[in-house]
Amino acid sequence: MKKKKDERSSLPSVDEILKGPEGAAWLASFPRSVVLQAVREAIAGMRQKLKDGARPNTSSAVLFSTIEGRIHKLSSYSLQPVINATGIVLHTNLGRAVLSERAIENVISVSRGYSNLEYDLEAGKRGKRHVHTARILHQLIGAEDALIVNNNAAAVFLSLNTLAKDREAIVSRGELVEIGGSFRVPDVMAASGAMLREVGTTNKTHLHDYETALCERTGLILKVHQSNYKVIGFTEDVPVSELVRLGKEHDIPVMYDLGSGNLIDLKPYGIHSEPSVQEVLRSGVDLITFSGDKLLGGPQGGVIVGRRDLIEKVRKNPLARAVRVDKLTIAAFEATLMEYLDPALALKRIPVLDMLFQPADVIQARAKKLAARLRKQGAAADIVVVRDVSKAGGGSLPDASFDTFAVSVVPSQITVNDLERQLRSAPRPVIARIRENALLLDARTIRDSEIQHLVEIVSDALSRA
Ligand SMILES: *Cc1c(COP(=O)(O)O)cnc(C)c1O
């Protein structure tokens, strides 16, 4: 008992540490509040261990390195870049779409100073923030008007609230989907004040199902894209063009929640389940909603395009202000959309499209390069390039698989779980997956500029037996 007490009181005081040479060095490079907190926490941690009867190493070397670790933690960002070695291009947990260089540059340029966000340069007076993205969307896809809000969930919510509050929105039972987390069509609809009128069955819905549901309470016919699942077998749904005809006949707007919303015809790439926004617009749908950070490859956002009078109503909804986007998002959107003026270039310059549609031999070459460099470092592991398949992710293209190549790492001195954990806690964290006894580094989502980094991080982790 007496000994423990002595040890506790033998720990240096906060003041002593701050006045010593180490303290002075920390104070010269880090904010005083951070150093102070780190020193206090480190001392408190050791006191607690001693009190609990543990016998921690109380040498000043250990104490100082604990303090230094805490200082670094306290002064580094919580949100930080990671290397995505999962092969999943639209990984919602890893920030979904990687922005194009042009989008990044535009965000920097617009945020560095003032901008004409809500200023009409021609008229010399107050303007509107939605005009910037509406202009390019009109140019690209011929949309009468457009509005961008915080995300597609907000786009759907706001549109429903504007067009179908206290009225019925007709939806096929086969389209009452849940898109990860908390976006469920019936729940969003309830929150928006629209009354759900389900028609048809899970696998089949016919035009006459919609027809019989139409009544004086109908505010909207809603179609929802089966983004993240597929109903196969004995199925039938009503083509958009027929819903459009029905809507026109009864003067009821038709809205299509497209989910991903791509602006390029993906059929040449073997993807037939994802109609382009242009295609859907041409069919005569009144409003289309889609995400900015799925296949479009832009910032988080929800795009509403379509009939001018309806968009105008949506814009005037008081809730529009609550989900409006900031100038950084608008800057990133406009630049991303500009890339689509030349679709062939967009496929190269928009990282999401580039990563999804890069030829397998390019991925293989990257995997081989990574594997060769790891072996050259003498990494303590069995390293081979393996074939694999990856998914698009982010609730997009559920039925598409992409052939890919991964570097399989089977460590010889540590367990594969240890390796995975160490990669996650590296200064530049690496997110990878484990298959059987191997850690797989999927080369599809690894950027060329990250290879050297990755080699260092993996070799370092493997050598820490
Ligand atoms: C992803 C998705 C949403 C939600 O979009 P967020 O931009 O993630 O809010 C809504 N509807 C469909 C059909 C989707 O696929």
GROMACS .gro file of C-alpha atoms and ligand atoms in nm:
model
  480
    1MET     CA    1   0.000   0.000   0.000
    2LYS     CA    2   0.272   0.242   0.105
    3LYS     CA    3   0.486   0.152  -0.198
    4LYS     CA    4   0.201   0.216  -0.441
    5LYS     CA    5   0.139   0.555  -0.291
    6ASP     CA    6   0.510   0.638  -0.328
    7GLU     CA    7   0.507   0.540  -0.692
    8ARG     CA    8   0.204   0.754  -0.760
    9SER     CA    9   0.356   1.056  -0.599
   10SER     CA   10   0.683   0.992  -0.782
   11LEU     CA   11   0.513   1.069  -1.114
   12PRO     CA   12   0.618   1.414  -1.234
   13SER     CA   13   0.365   1.696  -1.212
   14VAL     CA   14   0.211   1.858  -1.518
   15ASP     CA   15   0.415   2.167  -1.447
   16GLU     CA   16   0.743   1.979  -1.422
   17ILE     CA   17   0.683   1.813  -1.757
   18LEU     CA   18   0.588   2.135  -1.931
   19LYS     CA   19   0.901   2.308  -1.798
   20GLY     CA   20   1.133   2.025  -1.906
   21PRO     CA   21   1.303   2.012  -2.248
   22GLU     CA   22   1.039   1.777  -2.394
   23GLY     CA   23   0.757   2.000  -2.276
   24ALA     CA   24   0.921   2.303  -2.429
   25ALA     CA   25   0.964   2.122  -2.762
   26TRP     CA   26   0.599   2.018  -2.771
   27LEU     CA   27   0.482   2.366  -2.680
   28ALA     CA   28   0.688   2.506  -2.965
   29SER     CA   29   0.509   2.288  -3.221
   30PHE     CA   30   0.157   2.228  -3.087
   31PRO     CA   31  -0.118   2.440  -2.930
   32ARG     CA   32  -0.079   2.476  -2.553
   33SER     CA   33  -0.431   2.337  -2.490
   34VAL     CA   34  -0.345   2.018  -2.680
   35VAL     CA   35  -0.013   1.963  -2.497
   36LEU     CA   36  -0.178   2.032  -2.163
   37GLN     CA   37  -0.460   1.788  -2.226
   38ALA     CA   38  -0.220   1.518  -2.347
   39VAL     CA   39   0.008   1.554  -2.042
   40ARG     CA   40  -0.287   1.548  -1.801
   41GLU     CA   41  -0.442   1.244  -1.965
   42ALA     CA   42  -0.113   1.053  -1.976
   43ILE     CA   43  -0.044   1.117  -1.605
   44ALA     CA   44  -0.403   1.038  -1.510
   45GLY     CA   45  -0.384   0.713  -1.710
   46MET     CA   46  -0.072   0.600  -1.522
   47ARG     CA   47  -0.216   0.699  -1.183
   48GLN     CA   48  -0.526   0.495  -1.258
   49LYS     CA   49  -0.320   0.190  -1.355
   50LEU     CA   50  -0.118   0.216  -1.033
   51LYS     CA   51  -0.436   0.258  -0.833
   52ASP     CA   52  -0.583  -0.050  -0.997
   53GLY     CA   53  -0.285  -0.246  -0.874
   54ALA     CA   54  -0.121  -0.288  -1.214
   55ARG     CA   55   0.253  -0.239  -1.241
   56PRO     CA   56   0.295  -0.015  -1.541
   57ASN     CA   57   0.633   0.102  -1.660
   58THR     CA   58   0.648   0.451  -1.514
   59SER     CA   59   0.983   0.547  -1.666
   60SER     CA   60   0.992   0.893  -1.818
   61ALA     CA   61   1.063   0.741  -2.160
   62VAL     CA   62   0.730   0.556  -2.150
   63LEU     CA   63   0.546   0.856  -2.009
   64PHE     CA   64   0.686   1.088  -2.276
   65SER     CA   65   0.603   0.854  -2.560
   66THR     CA   66   0.248   0.817  -2.424
   67ILE     CA   67   0.217   1.195  -2.415
   68GLU     CA   68   0.353   1.228  -2.767
   69GLY     CA   69   0.105   0.971  -2.897
   70ARG     CA   70  -0.180   1.161  -2.736
   71ILE     CA   71  -0.061   1.493  -2.878
   72HIS     CA   72  -0.060   1.349  -3.228
   73LYS     CA   73  -0.403   1.198  -3.184
   74LEU     CA   74  -0.549   1.521  -3.043
   75SER     CA   75  -0.405   1.734  -3.321
   76SER     CA   76  -0.494   1.512  -3.616
   77TYR     CA   77  -0.820   1.505  -3.809
   78SER     CA   78  -1.098   1.266  -3.730
   79LEU     CA   79  -1.212   1.263  -4.095
   80GLN     CA   80  -0.910   1.159  -4.297
   81PRO     CA   81  -0.815   1.009  -4.631
   82VAL     CA   82  -0.790   0.629  -4.651
   83ILE     CA   83  -0.675   0.391  -4.920
   84ASN     CA   84  -0.969   0.189  -5.049
   85ALA     CA   85  -0.840  -0.159  -5.127
   86THR     CA   86  -1.185  -0.320  -5.117
   87GLY     CA   87  -1.250  -0.293  -5.491
   88ILE     CA   88  -1.591  -0.141  -5.415
   89VAL     CA   89  -1.597   0.181  -5.615
   90LEU     CA   90  -1.905   0.339  -5.457
   91HIS     CA   91  -1.831   0.247  -5.096
   92THR     CA   92  -2.079   0.442  -4.884
   93ASN     CA   93  -1.871   0.398  -4.568
   94LEU     CA   94  -1.562   0.528  -4.746
   95GLY     CA   95  -1.723   0.843  -4.883
   96ARG     CA   96  -1.881   0.711  -5.204
   97ALA     CA   97  -1.765   0.899  -5.513
   98VAL     CA   98  -1.406   1.022  -5.549
   99LEU     CA   99  -1.423   1.364  -5.713
  100SER     CA  100  -1.260   1.450  -6.044
  101GLU     CA  101  -0.958   1.679  -6.046
  102ARG     CA  102  -1.167   1.942  -6.218
  103ALA     CA  103  -1.430   1.930  -5.943
  104ILE     CA  104  -1.165   1.952  -5.672
  105GLU     CA  105  -1.001   2.249  -5.842
  106ASN     CA  106  -1.332   2.425  -5.880
  107VAL     CA  107  -1.417   2.376  -5.512
  108ILE     CA  108  -1.084   2.528  -5.417
  109SER     CA  109  -1.117   2.817  -5.657
  110VAL     CA  110  -1.473   2.904  -5.558
  111SER     CA  111  -1.412   2.873  -5.184
  112ARG     CA  112  -1.089   3.067  -5.175
  113GLY     CA  113  -1.269   3.396  -5.229
  114TYR     CA  114  -1.613   3.542  -5.294
  115SER     CA  115  -1.834   3.413  -5.573
  116ASN     CA  116  -2.152   3.501  -5.762
  117LEU     CA  117  -2.340   3.230  -5.569
  118GLU     CA  118  -2.658   3.439  -5.551
  119TYR     CA  119  -2.558   3.737  -5.759
  120ASP     CA  120  -2.665   3.797  -6.118
  121LEU     CA  121  -2.354   3.938  -6.286
  122GLU     CA  122  -2.545   4.065  -6.590
  123ALA     CA  123  -2.822   4.242  -6.405
  124GLY     CA  124  -2.597   4.356  -6.122
  125LYS     CA  125  -2.840   4.241  -5.857
  126ARG     CA  126  -2.947   3.951  -5.646
  127GLY     CA  127  -2.959   3.617  -5.831
  128LYS     CA  128  -3.044   3.255  -5.750
  129ARG     CA  129  -2.808   2.980  -5.648
  130HIS     CA  130  -2.976   2.705  -5.847
  131VAL     CA  131  -2.910   2.870  -6.186
  132HIS     CA  132  -2.549   2.751  -6.199
  133THR     CA  133  -2.633   2.381  -6.208
  134ALA     CA  134  -2.964   2.427  -6.394
  135ARG     CA  135  -2.777   2.580  -6.687
  136ILE     CA  136  -2.537   2.291  -6.739
  137LEU     CA  137  -2.812   2.031  -6.683
  138HIS     CA  138  -3.020   2.199  -6.951
  139GLN     CA  139  -2.722   2.203  -7.185
  140LEU     CA  140  -2.637   1.839  -7.117
  141ILE     CA  141  -2.970   1.663  -7.107
  142GLY     CA  142  -3.221   1.923  -7.221
  143ALA     CA  143  -3.396   1.940  -6.884
  144GLU     CA  144  -3.637   2.234  -6.868
  145ASP     CA  145  -3.524   2.312  -6.517
  146ALA     CA  146  -3.326   2.157  -6.232
  147LEU     CA  147  -3.276   2.186  -5.858
  148ILE     CA  148  -3.001   2.033  -5.651
  149VAL     CA  149  -3.055   1.955  -5.283
  150ASN     CA  150  -2.856   1.782  -5.010
  151ASN     CA  151  -2.896   1.424  -5.129
  152ASN     CA  152  -3.138   1.210  -5.324
  153ALA     CA  153  -3.334   1.120  -5.010
  154ALA     CA  154  -3.402   1.494  -4.968
  155ALA     CA  155  -3.488   1.527  -5.337
  156VAL     CA  156  -3.753   1.254  -5.308
  157PHE     CA  157  -3.882   1.388  -4.978
  158LEU     CA  158  -3.909   1.746  -5.099
  159SER     CA  159  -4.077   1.649  -5.425
  160LEU     CA  160  -4.330   1.428  -5.248
  161ASN     CA  161  -4.399   1.696  -4.989
  162THR     CA  162  -4.454   1.953  -5.262
  163LEU     CA  163  -4.665   1.749  -5.502
  164ALA     CA  164  -4.844   1.492  -5.290
  165LYS     CA  165  -4.880   1.620  -4.931
  166ASP     CA  166  -5.220   1.511  -4.797
  167ARG     CA  167  -5.279   1.341  -5.129
  168GLU     CA  168  -5.210   0.994  -5.258
  169ALA     CA  169  -4.896   0.886  -5.435
  170ILE     CA  170  -4.939   0.564  -5.630
  171VAL     CA  171  -4.645   0.321  -5.611
  172SER     CA  172  -4.604  -0.039  -5.723
  173ARG     CA  173  -4.560  -0.289  -5.437
  174GLY     CA  174  -4.251  -0.417  -5.616
  175GLU     CA  175  -4.086  -0.079  -5.575
  176LEU     CA  176  -4.135  -0.013  -5.203
  177VAL     CA  177  -3.764  -0.047  -5.148
  178GLU     CA  178  -3.517   0.014  -4.870
  179ILE     CA  179  -3.193   0.171  -4.980
  180GLY     CA  180  -2.950   0.107  -4.695
  181GLY     CA  181  -2.972   0.270  -4.356
  182SER     CA  182  -3.286   0.467  -4.309
  183PHE     CA  183  -3.414   0.534  -4.660
  184ARG     CA  184  -3.729   0.328  -4.703
  185VAL     CA  185  -3.976   0.449  -4.962
  186PRO     CA  186  -4.284   0.400  -4.737
  187ASP     CA  187  -4.117   0.582  -4.445
  188VAL     CA  188  -3.996   0.873  -4.655
  189MET     CA  189  -4.342   0.901  -4.799
  190ALA     CA  190  -4.506   0.903  -4.457
  191ALA     CA  191  -4.266   1.171  -4.334
  192SER     CA  192  -4.338   1.383  -4.641
  193GLY     CA  193  -4.710   1.382  -4.568
  194ALA     CA  194  -4.795   1.194  -4.886
  195MET     CA  195  -5.030   0.898  -4.852
  196LEU     CA  196  -4.897   0.577  -4.995
  197ARG     CA  197  -5.130   0.401  -5.235
  198GLU     CA  198  -4.972   0.062  -5.305
  199VAL     CA  199  -5.073  -0.115  -5.621
  200GLY     CA  200  -4.999  -0.456  -5.774
  201THR     CA  201  -4.802  -0.731  -5.607
  202THR     CA  202  -4.435  -0.782  -5.521
  203ASN     CA  203  -4.353  -0.943  -5.852
  204LYS     CA  204  -4.619  -0.809  -6.090
  205THR     CA  205  -4.787  -0.477  -6.140
  206HIS     CA  206  -5.001  -0.394  -6.444
  207LEU     CA  207  -5.111  -0.068  -6.595
  208HIS     CA  208  -5.472  -0.134  -6.490
  209ASP     CA  209  -5.354  -0.158  -6.126
  210TYR     CA  210  -5.248   0.205  -6.152
  211GLU     CA  211  -5.563   0.295  -6.345
  212THR     CA  212  -5.801   0.158  -6.083
  213ALA     CA  213  -5.610   0.334  -5.803
  214LEU     CA  214  -5.651   0.677  -5.964
  215CYS     CA  215  -5.904   0.895  -5.783
  216GLU     CA  216  -5.965   1.256  -5.687
  217ARG     CA  217  -5.709   1.224  -5.403
  218THR     CA  218  -5.425   1.119  -5.635
  219GLY     CA  219  -5.139   1.370  -5.636
  220LEU     CA  220  -4.862   1.174  -5.800
  221ILE     CA  221  -4.763   0.854  -5.975
  222LEU     CA  222  -4.423   0.748  -5.845
  223LYS     CA  223  -4.184   0.500  -5.998
  224VAL     CA  224  -3.879   0.389  -5.800
  225HIS     CA  225  -3.578   0.233  -5.967
  226GLN     CA  226  -3.482  -0.106  -5.825
  227SER     CA  227  -3.136   0.026  -5.752
  228ASN     CA  228  -2.996  -0.229  -5.515
  229TYR     CA  229  -3.189  -0.549  -5.585
  230LYS     CA  230  -3.351  -0.744  -5.864
  231VAL     CA  231  -3.681  -0.928  -5.881
  232ILE     CA  232  -3.631  -1.212  -6.122
  233GLY     CA  233  -3.853  -1.485  -6.262
  234PHE     CA  234  -4.226  -1.432  -6.305
  235THR     CA  235  -4.224  -1.053  -6.301
  236GLU     CA  236  -4.377  -0.760  -6.476
  237ASP     CA  237  -4.369  -0.389  -6.425
  238VAL     CA  238  -4.521  -0.108  -6.623
  239PRO     CA  239  -4.289   0.073  -6.866
  240VAL     CA  240  -4.237   0.440  -6.785
  241SER     CA  241  -4.386   0.543  -7.119
  242GLU     CA  242  -4.720   0.386  -7.025
  243LEU     CA  243  -4.722   0.554  -6.685
  244VAL     CA  244  -4.650   0.883  -6.862
  245ARG     CA  245  -4.947   0.827  -7.095
  246LEU     CA  246  -5.173   0.745  -6.800
  247GLY     CA  247  -5.052   1.053  -6.610
  248LYS     CA  248  -5.114   1.281  -6.906
  249GLU     CA  249  -5.463   1.139  -6.956
  250HIS     CA  250  -5.554   1.222  -6.597
  251ASP     CA  251  -5.337   1.529  -6.553
  252ILE     CA  252  -5.134   1.363  -6.275
  253PRO     CA  253  -4.757   1.419  -6.265
  254VAL     CA  254  -4.530   1.117  -6.294
  255MET     CA  255  -4.207   1.112  -6.097
  256TYR     CA  256  -3.923   0.863  -6.132
  257ASP     CA  257  -3.673   0.813  -5.851
  258LEU     CA  258  -3.380   0.684  -6.052
  259GLY     CA  259  -3.142   0.636  -5.760
  260SER     CA  260  -2.806   0.635  -5.932
  261GLY     CA  261  -2.880   0.846  -6.233
  262ASN     CA  262  -2.608   0.812  -6.492
  263LEU     CA  263  -2.564   1.048  -6.783
  264ILE     CA  264  -2.389   0.805  -7.016
  265ASP     CA  265  -2.543   0.514  -7.202
  266LEU     CA  266  -2.389   0.216  -7.021
  267LYS     CA  267  -2.518  -0.054  -7.255
  268PRO     CA  268  -2.187  -0.071  -7.448
  269TYR     CA  269  -2.033  -0.160  -7.111
  270GLY     CA  270  -2.270  -0.449  -7.058
  271ILE     CA  271  -2.501  -0.265  -6.819
  272HIS     CA  272  -2.862  -0.283  -6.930
  273SER     CA  273  -3.038  -0.226  -6.598
  274GLU     CA  274  -2.950   0.140  -6.563
  275PRO     CA  275  -3.132   0.372  -6.804
  276SER     CA  276  -2.965   0.708  -6.856
  277VAL     CA  277  -3.134   1.022  -6.724
  278GLN     CA  278  -3.169   1.147  -7.085
  279GLU     CA  279  -3.350   0.830  -7.186
  280VAL     CA  280  -3.598   0.863  -6.899
  281LEU     CA  281  -3.646   1.232  -6.965
  282ARG     CA  282  -3.724   1.159  -7.331
  283SER     CA  283  -3.997   0.918  -7.225
  284GLY     CA  284  -4.184   1.222  -7.093
  285VAL     CA  285  -4.156   1.174  -6.715
  286ASP     CA  286  -4.242   1.499  -6.537
  287LEU     CA  287  -3.977   1.480  -6.264
  288ILE     CA  288  -3.667   1.267  -6.217
  289THR     CA  289  -3.462   1.246  -5.898
  290PHE     CA  290  -3.113   1.096  -5.866
  291SER     CA  291  -2.797   1.102  -5.653
  292GLY     CA  292  -2.491   1.314  -5.718
  293ASP     CA  293  -2.242   1.075  -5.563
  294LYS     CA  294  -2.339   0.743  -5.711
  295LEU     CA  295  -2.271   0.666  -6.079
  296LEU     CA  296  -2.264   1.037  -6.162
  297GLY     CA  297  -1.937   1.058  -5.969
  298GLY     CA  298  -1.990   1.398  -5.812
  299PRO     CA  299  -2.043   1.536  -5.462
  300GLN     CA  300  -2.319   1.426  -5.226
  301GLY     CA  301  -2.639   1.577  -5.357
  302GLY     CA  302  -2.981   1.503  -5.496
  303VAL     CA  303  -3.077   1.625  -5.841
  304ILE     CA  304  -3.436   1.701  -5.939
  305VAL     CA  305  -3.486   1.761  -6.312
  306GLY     CA  306  -3.794   1.800  -6.525
  307ARG     CA  307  -4.093   2.023  -6.586
  308ARG     CA  308  -4.030   2.389  -6.511
  309ASP     CA  309  -4.364   2.455  -6.339
  310LEU     CA  310  -4.318   2.158  -6.105
  311ILE     CA  311  -3.956   2.241  -6.021
  312GLU     CA  312  -4.065   2.597  -5.952
  313LYS     CA  313  -4.320   2.464  -5.700
  314VAL     CA  314  -4.059   2.242  -5.539
  315ARG     CA  315  -3.819   2.536  -5.516
  316LYS     CA  316  -4.082   2.750  -5.345
  317ASN     CA  317  -4.151   2.488  -5.080
  318PRO     CA  318  -4.031   2.641  -4.750
  319LEU     CA  319  -3.852   2.313  -4.675
  320ALA     CA  320  -3.630   2.364  -4.982
  321ARG     CA  321  -3.421   2.603  -4.773
  322ALA     CA  322  -3.362   2.331  -4.515
  323VAL     CA  323  -3.207   2.098  -4.772
  324ARG     CA  324  -3.034   2.349  -4.996
  325VAL     CA  325  -2.675   2.293  -5.099
  326ASP     CA  326  -2.379   2.517  -5.029
  327LYS     CA  327  -2.139   2.676  -5.275
  328LEU     CA  328  -1.881   2.398  -5.240
  329THR     CA  329  -2.134   2.140  -5.353
  330ILE     CA  330  -2.250   2.358  -5.640
  331ALA     CA  331  -1.890   2.414  -5.751
  332ALA     CA  332  -1.818   2.040  -5.745
  333PHE     CA  333  -2.144   1.960  -5.924
  334GLU     CA  334  -2.100   2.211  -6.202
  335ALA     CA  335  -1.745   2.094  -6.272
  336THR     CA  336  -1.845   1.726  -6.262
  337LEU     CA  337  -2.134   1.790  -6.501
  338MET     CA  338  -1.908   1.990  -6.735
  339GLU     CA  339  -1.698   1.676  -6.782
  340TYR     CA  340  -1.999   1.506  -6.940
  341LEU     CA  341  -1.999   1.748  -7.233
  342ASP     CA  342  -1.748   1.503  -7.379
  343PRO     CA  343  -1.864   1.156  -7.266
  344ALA     CA  344  -1.546   0.983  -7.384
  345LEU     CA  345  -1.338   1.215  -7.167
  346ALA     CA  346  -1.585   1.185  -6.878
  347LEU     CA  347  -1.522   0.810  -6.873
  348LYS     CA  348  -1.154   0.880  -6.813
  349ARG     CA  349  -1.169   1.186  -6.594
  350ILE     CA  350  -1.448   1.095  -6.356
  351PRO     CA  351  -1.284   0.855  -6.112
  352VAL     CA  352  -1.603   0.653  -6.048
  353LEU     CA  353  -1.647   0.578  -6.419
  354ASP     CA  354  -1.276   0.529  -6.473
  355MET     CA  355  -1.253   0.277  -6.187
  356LEU     CA  356  -1.570   0.091  -6.285
  357PHE     CA  357  -1.493   0.053  -6.653
  358GLN     CA  358  -1.115   0.024  -6.662
  359PRO     CA  359  -1.005  -0.277  -6.867
  360ALA     CA  360  -0.916  -0.588  -6.666
  361ASP     CA  361  -0.559  -0.587  -6.801
  362VAL     CA  362  -0.501  -0.240  -6.658
  363ILE     CA  363  -0.613  -0.362  -6.316
  364GLN     CA  364  -0.401  -0.672  -6.353
  365ALA     CA  365  -0.094  -0.465  -6.439
  366ARG     CA  366  -0.150  -0.250  -6.130
  367ALA     CA  367  -0.189  -0.558  -5.910
  368LYS     CA  368   0.132  -0.707  -6.054
  369LYS     CA  369   0.321  -0.387  -5.991
  370LEU     CA  370   0.203  -0.375  -5.630
  371ALA     CA  371   0.286  -0.742  -5.574
  372ALA     CA  372   0.634  -0.706  -5.727
  373ARG     CA  373   0.715  -0.405  -5.511
  374LEU     CA  374   0.595  -0.580  -5.196
  375ARG     CA  375   0.811  -0.884  -5.273
  376LYS     CA  376   1.106  -0.659  -5.344
  377GLN     CA  377   1.070  -0.509  -4.996
  378GLY     CA  378   1.118  -0.862  -4.863
  379ALA     CA  379   0.776  -0.857  -4.701
  380ALA     CA  380   0.728  -1.145  -4.460
  381ALA     CA  381   0.437  -1.295  -4.650
  382ASP     CA  382   0.328  -1.506  -4.940
  383ILE     CA  383   0.225  -1.262  -5.210
  384VAL     CA  384   0.039  -1.354  -5.529
  385VAL     CA  385  -0.193  -1.183  -5.775
  386VAL     CA  386  -0.538  -1.343  -5.783
  387ARG     CA  387  -0.847  -1.305  -5.997
  388ASP     CA  388  -1.161  -1.186  -5.822
  389VAL     CA  389  -1.489  -1.006  -5.884
  390SER     CA  390  -1.592  -0.672  -5.742
  391LYS     CA  391  -1.925  -0.495  -5.708
  392ALA     CA  392  -2.011  -0.135  -5.785
  393GLY     CA  393  -2.145  -0.074  -5.432
  394GLY     CA  394  -2.347   0.220  -5.302
  395GLY     CA  395  -2.669   0.045  -5.396
  396SER     CA  396  -2.581   0.070  -5.765
  397LEU     CA  397  -2.574  -0.195  -6.038
  398PRO     CA  398  -2.673  -0.490  -5.815
  399ASP     CA  399  -2.663  -0.741  -6.097
  400ALA     CA  400  -2.332  -0.631  -6.243
  401SER     CA  401  -2.006  -0.798  -6.142
  402PHE     CA  402  -1.672  -0.662  -6.248
  403ASP     CA  403  -1.375  -0.888  -6.311
  404THR     CA  404  -1.086  -0.765  -6.109
  405PHE     CA  405  -0.740  -0.853  -5.984
  406ALA     CA  406  -0.623  -0.840  -5.626
  407VAL     CA  407  -0.295  -0.889  -5.445
  408SER     CA  408  -0.336  -1.171  -5.197
  409VAL     CA  409  -0.115  -1.136  -4.890
  410VAL     CA  410  -0.073  -1.431  -4.653
  411PRO     CA  411   0.150  -1.311  -4.370
  412SER     CA  412   0.408  -1.549  -4.228
  413GLN     CA  413   0.483  -1.385  -3.894
  414ILE     CA  414   0.153  -1.234  -3.787
  415THR     CA  415  -0.207  -1.340  -3.831
  416VAL     CA  416  -0.410  -1.206  -4.121
  417ASN     CA  417  -0.644  -1.040  -3.869
  418ASP     CA  418  -0.349  -0.861  -3.709
  419LEU     CA  419  -0.239  -0.743  -4.050
  420GLU     CA  420  -0.586  -0.613  -4.134
  421ARG     CA  421  -0.603  -0.428  -3.801
  422GLN     CA  422  -0.257  -0.275  -3.844
  423LEU     CA  423  -0.342  -0.150  -4.191
  424ARG     CA  424  -0.652   0.018  -4.050
  425SER     CA  425  -0.449   0.200  -3.786
  426ALA     CA  426  -0.168   0.312  -4.019
  427PRO     CA  427  -0.109   0.688  -4.051
  428ARG     CA  428  -0.280   0.658  -4.388
  429PRO     CA  429  -0.532   0.384  -4.309
  430VAL     CA  430  -0.580   0.104  -4.563
  431ILE     CA  431  -0.917  -0.069  -4.582
  432ALA     CA  432  -0.896  -0.422  -4.720
  433ARG     CA  433  -1.088  -0.743  -4.691
  434ILE     CA  434  -0.999  -1.088  -4.570
  435ARG     CA  435  -1.079  -1.402  -4.766
  436GLU     CA  436  -0.995  -1.724  -4.589
  437ASN     CA  437  -0.636  -1.678  -4.470
  438ALA     CA  438  -0.542  -1.402  -4.709
  439LEU     CA  439  -0.571  -1.027  -4.706
  440LEU     CA  440  -0.692  -0.909  -5.046
  441LEU     CA  441  -0.582  -0.575  -5.187
  442ASP     CA  442  -0.816  -0.515  -5.482
  443ALA     CA  443  -0.632  -0.314  -5.746
  444ARG     CA  444  -0.952  -0.172  -5.898
  445THR     CA  445  -0.989   0.101  -5.636
  446ILE     CA  446  -0.620   0.158  -5.562
  447ARG     CA  447  -0.498   0.470  -5.740
  448ASP     CA  448  -0.159   0.461  -5.912
  449SER     CA  449  -0.049   0.747  -5.691
  450GLU     CA  450  -0.118   0.535  -5.381
  451ILE     CA  451   0.095   0.233  -5.472
  452GLN     CA  452   0.421   0.350  -5.316
  453HIS     CA  453   0.240   0.446  -4.998
  454LEU     CA  454   0.062   0.116  -4.984
  455VAL     CA  455   0.387  -0.078  -5.028
  456GLU     CA  456   0.540   0.107  -4.734
  457ILE     CA  457   0.237   0.063  -4.510
  458VAL     CA  458   0.195  -0.310  -4.582
  459SER     CA  459   0.568  -0.388  -4.550
  460ASP     CA  460   0.582  -0.195  -4.225
  461ALA     CA  461   0.282  -0.384  -4.085
  462LEU     CA  462   0.424  -0.721  -4.191
  463SER     CA  463   0.761  -0.654  -4.028
  464ARG     CA  464   0.604  -0.580  -3.691
  465ALA     CA  465   0.603  -0.935  -3.567
  466LIG     C1  466  -2.953   0.570  -5.328
  466LIG     C2  467  -3.095   0.591  -5.352
  466LIG     C3  468  -3.165   0.690  -5.281
  466LIG     C4  469  -3.098   0.775  -5.177
  466LIG     O1  470  -3.002   0.857  -5.236
  466LIG     P1  471  -2.897   0.937  -5.144
  466LIG     O2  472  -2.830   1.030  -5.239
  466LIG     O3  473  -2.808   0.836  -5.086
  466LIG     O4  474  -2.977   1.010  -5.041
  466LIG     C5  475  -3.298   0.706  -5.308
  466LIG     N1  476  -3.362   0.632  -5.400
  466LIG     C6  477  -3.299   0.534  -5.470
  466LIG     C7  478  -3.375   0.453  -5.569
  466LIG     C8  479  -3.162   0.511  -5.449
  466LIG     O5  480  -3.098   0.416  -5.518
   0.00000   0.00000   0.00000
